[in-house]
PDB file of C-alpha atoms and ligand atoms in Angstrom:
ATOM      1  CA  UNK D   1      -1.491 -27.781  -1.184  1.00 67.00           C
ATOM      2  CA  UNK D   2      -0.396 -29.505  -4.422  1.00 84.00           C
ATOM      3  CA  UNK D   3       1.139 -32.879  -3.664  1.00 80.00           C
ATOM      4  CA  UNK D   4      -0.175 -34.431  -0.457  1.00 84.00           C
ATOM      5  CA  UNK D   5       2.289 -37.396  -0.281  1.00 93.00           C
ATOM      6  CA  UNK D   6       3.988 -40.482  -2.074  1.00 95.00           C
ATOM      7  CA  UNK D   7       1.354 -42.420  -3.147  1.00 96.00           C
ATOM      8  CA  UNK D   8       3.336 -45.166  -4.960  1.00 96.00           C
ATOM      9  CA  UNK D   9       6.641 -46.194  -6.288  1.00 97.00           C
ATOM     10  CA  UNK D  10       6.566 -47.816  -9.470  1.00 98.00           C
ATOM     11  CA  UNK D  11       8.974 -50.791 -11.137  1.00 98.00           C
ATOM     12  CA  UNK D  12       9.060 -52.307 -14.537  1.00 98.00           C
ATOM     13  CA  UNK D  13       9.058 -55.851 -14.921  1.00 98.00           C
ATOM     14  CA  UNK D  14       9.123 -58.732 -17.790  1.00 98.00           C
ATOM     15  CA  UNK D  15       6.866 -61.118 -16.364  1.00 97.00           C
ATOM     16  CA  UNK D  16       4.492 -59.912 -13.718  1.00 97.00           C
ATOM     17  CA  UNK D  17       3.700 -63.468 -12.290  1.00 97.00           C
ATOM     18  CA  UNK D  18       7.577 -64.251 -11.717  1.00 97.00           C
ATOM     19  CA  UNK D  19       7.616 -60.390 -10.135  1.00 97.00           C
ATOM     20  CA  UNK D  20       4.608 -60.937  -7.858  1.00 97.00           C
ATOM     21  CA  UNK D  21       6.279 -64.769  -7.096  1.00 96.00           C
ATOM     22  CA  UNK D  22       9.934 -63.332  -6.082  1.00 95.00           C
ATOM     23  CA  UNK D  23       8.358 -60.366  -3.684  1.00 93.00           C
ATOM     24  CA  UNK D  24       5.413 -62.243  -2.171  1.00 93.00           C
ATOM     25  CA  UNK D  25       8.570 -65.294  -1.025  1.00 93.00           C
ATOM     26  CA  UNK D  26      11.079 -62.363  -0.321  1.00 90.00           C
ATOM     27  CA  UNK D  27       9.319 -59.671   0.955  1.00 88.00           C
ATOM     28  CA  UNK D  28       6.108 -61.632   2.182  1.00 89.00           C
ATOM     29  CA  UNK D  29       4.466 -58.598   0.224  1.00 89.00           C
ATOM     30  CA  UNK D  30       0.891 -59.534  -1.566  1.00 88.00           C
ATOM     31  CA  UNK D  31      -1.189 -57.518  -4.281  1.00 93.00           C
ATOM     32  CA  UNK D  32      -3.867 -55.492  -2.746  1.00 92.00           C
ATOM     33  CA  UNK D  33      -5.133 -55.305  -6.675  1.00 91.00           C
ATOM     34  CA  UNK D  34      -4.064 -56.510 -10.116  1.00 95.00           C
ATOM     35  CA  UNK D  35      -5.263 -55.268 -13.260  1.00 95.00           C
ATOM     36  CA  UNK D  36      -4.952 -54.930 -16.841  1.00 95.00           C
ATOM     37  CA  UNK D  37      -4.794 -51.598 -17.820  1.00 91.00           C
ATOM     38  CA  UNK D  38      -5.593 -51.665 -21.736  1.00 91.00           C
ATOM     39  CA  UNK D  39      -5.228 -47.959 -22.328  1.00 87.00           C
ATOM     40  CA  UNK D  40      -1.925 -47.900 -21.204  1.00 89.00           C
ATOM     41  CA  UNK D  41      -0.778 -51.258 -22.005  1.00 95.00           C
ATOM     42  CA  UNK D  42       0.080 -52.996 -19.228  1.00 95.00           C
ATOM     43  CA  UNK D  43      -0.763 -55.385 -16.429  1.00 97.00           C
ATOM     44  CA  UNK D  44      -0.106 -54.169 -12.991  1.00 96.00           C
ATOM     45  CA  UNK D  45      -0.124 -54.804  -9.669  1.00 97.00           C
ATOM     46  CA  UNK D  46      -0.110 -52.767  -6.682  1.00 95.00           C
ATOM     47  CA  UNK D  47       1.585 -54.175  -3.163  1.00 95.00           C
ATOM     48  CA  UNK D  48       1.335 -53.742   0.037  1.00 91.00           C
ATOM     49  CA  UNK D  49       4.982 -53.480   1.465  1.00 86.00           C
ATOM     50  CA  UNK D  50       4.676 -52.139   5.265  1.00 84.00           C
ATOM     51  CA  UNK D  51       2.682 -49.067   5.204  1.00 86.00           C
ATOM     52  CA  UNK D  52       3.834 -48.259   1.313  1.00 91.00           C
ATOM     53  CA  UNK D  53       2.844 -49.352  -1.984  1.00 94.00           C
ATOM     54  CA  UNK D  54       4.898 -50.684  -4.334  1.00 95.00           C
ATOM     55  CA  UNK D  55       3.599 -50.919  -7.980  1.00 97.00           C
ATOM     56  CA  UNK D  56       4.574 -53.727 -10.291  1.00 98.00           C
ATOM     57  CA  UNK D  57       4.075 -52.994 -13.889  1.00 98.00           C
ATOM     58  CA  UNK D  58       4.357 -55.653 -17.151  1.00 98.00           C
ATOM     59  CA  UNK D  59       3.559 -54.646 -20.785  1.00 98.00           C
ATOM     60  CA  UNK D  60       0.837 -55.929 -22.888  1.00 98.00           C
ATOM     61  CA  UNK D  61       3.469 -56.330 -25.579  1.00 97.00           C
ATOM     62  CA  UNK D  62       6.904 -54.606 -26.751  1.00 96.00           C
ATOM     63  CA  UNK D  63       5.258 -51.913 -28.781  1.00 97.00           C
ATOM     64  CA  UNK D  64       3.885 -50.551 -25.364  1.00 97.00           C
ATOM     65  CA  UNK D  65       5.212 -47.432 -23.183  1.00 94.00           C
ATOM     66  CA  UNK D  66       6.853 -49.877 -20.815  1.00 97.00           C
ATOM     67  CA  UNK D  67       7.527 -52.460 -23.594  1.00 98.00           C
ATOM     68  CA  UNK D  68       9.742 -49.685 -24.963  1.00 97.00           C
ATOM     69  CA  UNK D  69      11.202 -48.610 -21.705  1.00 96.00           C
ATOM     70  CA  UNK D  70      12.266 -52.471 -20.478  1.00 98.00           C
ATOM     71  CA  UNK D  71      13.902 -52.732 -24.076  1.00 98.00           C
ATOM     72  CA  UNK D  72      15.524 -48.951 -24.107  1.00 96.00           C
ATOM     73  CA  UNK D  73      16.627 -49.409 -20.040  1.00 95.00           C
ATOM     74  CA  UNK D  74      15.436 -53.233 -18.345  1.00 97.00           C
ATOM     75  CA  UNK D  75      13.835 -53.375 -15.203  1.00 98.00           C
ATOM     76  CA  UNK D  76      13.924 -51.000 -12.805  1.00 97.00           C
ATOM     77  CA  UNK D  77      12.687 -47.575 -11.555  1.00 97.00           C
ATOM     78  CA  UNK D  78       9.783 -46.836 -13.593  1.00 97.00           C
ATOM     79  CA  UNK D  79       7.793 -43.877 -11.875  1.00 97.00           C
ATOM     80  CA  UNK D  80       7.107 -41.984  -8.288  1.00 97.00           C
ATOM     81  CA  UNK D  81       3.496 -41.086  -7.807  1.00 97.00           C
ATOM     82  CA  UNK D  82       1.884 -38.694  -5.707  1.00 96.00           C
ATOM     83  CA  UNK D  83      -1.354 -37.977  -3.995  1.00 96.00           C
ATOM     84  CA  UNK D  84      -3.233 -34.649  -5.043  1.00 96.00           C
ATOM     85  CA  UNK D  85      -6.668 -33.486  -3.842  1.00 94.00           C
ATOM     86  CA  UNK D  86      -7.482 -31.963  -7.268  1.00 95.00           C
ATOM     87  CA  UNK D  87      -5.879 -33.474 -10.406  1.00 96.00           C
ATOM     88  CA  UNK D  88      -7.417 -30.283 -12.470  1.00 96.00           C
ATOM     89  CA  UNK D  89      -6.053 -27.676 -10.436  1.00 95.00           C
ATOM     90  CA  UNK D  90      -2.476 -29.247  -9.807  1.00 95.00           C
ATOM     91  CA  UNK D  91      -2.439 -29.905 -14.199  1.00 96.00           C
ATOM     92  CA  UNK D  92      -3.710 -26.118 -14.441  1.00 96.00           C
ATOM     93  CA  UNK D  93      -0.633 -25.117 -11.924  1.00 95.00           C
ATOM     94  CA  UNK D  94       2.051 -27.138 -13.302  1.00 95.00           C
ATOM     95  CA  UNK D  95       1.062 -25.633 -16.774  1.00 95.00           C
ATOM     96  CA  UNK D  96       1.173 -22.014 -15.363  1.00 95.00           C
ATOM     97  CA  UNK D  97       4.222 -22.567 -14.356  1.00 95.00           C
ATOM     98  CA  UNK D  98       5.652 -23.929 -17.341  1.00 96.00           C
ATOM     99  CA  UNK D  99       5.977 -27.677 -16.062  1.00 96.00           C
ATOM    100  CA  UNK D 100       6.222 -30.384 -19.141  1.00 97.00           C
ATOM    101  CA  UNK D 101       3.227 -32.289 -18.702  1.00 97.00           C
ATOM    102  CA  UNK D 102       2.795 -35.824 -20.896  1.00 96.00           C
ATOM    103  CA  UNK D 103      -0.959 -35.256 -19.672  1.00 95.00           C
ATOM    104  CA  UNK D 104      -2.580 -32.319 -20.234  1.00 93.00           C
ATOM    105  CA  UNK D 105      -5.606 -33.848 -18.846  1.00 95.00           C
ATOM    106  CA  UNK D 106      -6.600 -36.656 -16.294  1.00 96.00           C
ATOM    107  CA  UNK D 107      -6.668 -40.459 -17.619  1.00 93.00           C
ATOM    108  CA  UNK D 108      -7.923 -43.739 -16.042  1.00 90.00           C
ATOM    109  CA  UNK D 109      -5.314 -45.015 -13.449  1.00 86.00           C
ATOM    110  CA  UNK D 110      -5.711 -48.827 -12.310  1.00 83.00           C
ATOM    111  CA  UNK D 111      -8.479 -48.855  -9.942  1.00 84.00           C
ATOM    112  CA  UNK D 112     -10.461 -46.206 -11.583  1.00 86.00           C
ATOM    113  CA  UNK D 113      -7.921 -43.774 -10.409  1.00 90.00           C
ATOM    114  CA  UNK D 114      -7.463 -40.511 -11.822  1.00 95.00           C
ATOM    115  CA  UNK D 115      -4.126 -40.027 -13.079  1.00 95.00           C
ATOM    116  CA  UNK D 116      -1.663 -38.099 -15.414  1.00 97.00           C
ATOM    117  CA  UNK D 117       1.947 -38.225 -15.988  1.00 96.00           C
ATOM    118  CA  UNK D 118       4.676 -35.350 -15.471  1.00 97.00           C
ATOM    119  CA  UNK D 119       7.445 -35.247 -18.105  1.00 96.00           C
ATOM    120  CA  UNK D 120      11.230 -36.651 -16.278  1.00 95.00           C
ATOM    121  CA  UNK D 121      11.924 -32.895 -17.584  1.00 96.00           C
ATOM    122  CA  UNK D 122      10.039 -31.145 -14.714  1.00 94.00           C
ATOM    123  CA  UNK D 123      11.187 -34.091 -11.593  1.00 92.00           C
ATOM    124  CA  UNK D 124      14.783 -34.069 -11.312  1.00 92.00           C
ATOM    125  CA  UNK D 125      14.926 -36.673 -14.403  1.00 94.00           C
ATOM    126  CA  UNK D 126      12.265 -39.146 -13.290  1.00 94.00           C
ATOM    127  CA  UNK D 127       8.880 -39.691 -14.193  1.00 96.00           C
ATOM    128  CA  UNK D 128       6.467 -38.450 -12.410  1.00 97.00           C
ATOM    129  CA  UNK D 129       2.454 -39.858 -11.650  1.00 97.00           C
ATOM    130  CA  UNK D 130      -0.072 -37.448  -9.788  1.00 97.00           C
ATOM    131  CA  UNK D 131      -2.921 -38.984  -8.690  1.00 96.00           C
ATOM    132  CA  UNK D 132      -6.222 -38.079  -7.420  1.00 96.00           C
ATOM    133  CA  UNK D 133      -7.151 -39.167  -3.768  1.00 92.00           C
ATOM    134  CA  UNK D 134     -10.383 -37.841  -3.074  1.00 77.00           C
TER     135      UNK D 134
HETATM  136 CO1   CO U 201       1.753 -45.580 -10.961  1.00 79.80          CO
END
């Protein structure tokens, strides 16, 4: 099986305190991890809302993937993830089949995840995360 389930839904934010401030008084929702992500240039933060998570995502400046997308579109929907067993053989499967991949190999995820990134090309328009649940 490729995709095992949502993993995560992902939002960018300006300011990942104020973020983590309006859902923890809104939502009661609290990070189960925050981190800084240098490689990919951002801080984020991953909640616990009921049984899903919810990732929060800040840049580490404007010249950053996200920096660039809150300038090009403001918050919002950033990215779906989803659980794979095998982050090799799903890559090696999308690429067979002719999938856009922005990672043609695995990177580090927050929480020493394994991750890459599906072009919005080959998900109905939206960015796509897999990620490796082993
Ligand atoms: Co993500």
């Amino acid at each position: 099986m490729l995709l095992l389930n949502l993993d995560h839904v992902a939002l960018a934010v300006h300011d990942l305190d104020e973020a983590l401030a309006r859902f923890r008084g809104l939502y009661g929702a609290a990070p189960e991890w925050r981190e800084v992500v240098e490689e990919q240039g951002v801080e984020e933060a991953m909640l616990l809302v009921g049984g899903s998570k919810l990732q929060l995502l800040a840049p580490l400046g404007p010249d950053t993937p996200v920096g660039r997308f809150l300038a090009r579109r403001g918050e919002g929907l950033h990215h779906l993830a989803f659980a794979v067993p095998d982050l090799d053989a799903a890559l090696a499967h999308l690429a067979a089949e002719g999938a856009e991949l922005i990672d043609r190999h695995p990177r580090r995820g927050g929480a020493g995840r394994r991750i890459a990134f599906v072009h919005p090309r080959s998900f109905g328009g939206t960015l796509t995360e897999l990620v490796e649940i082993a």
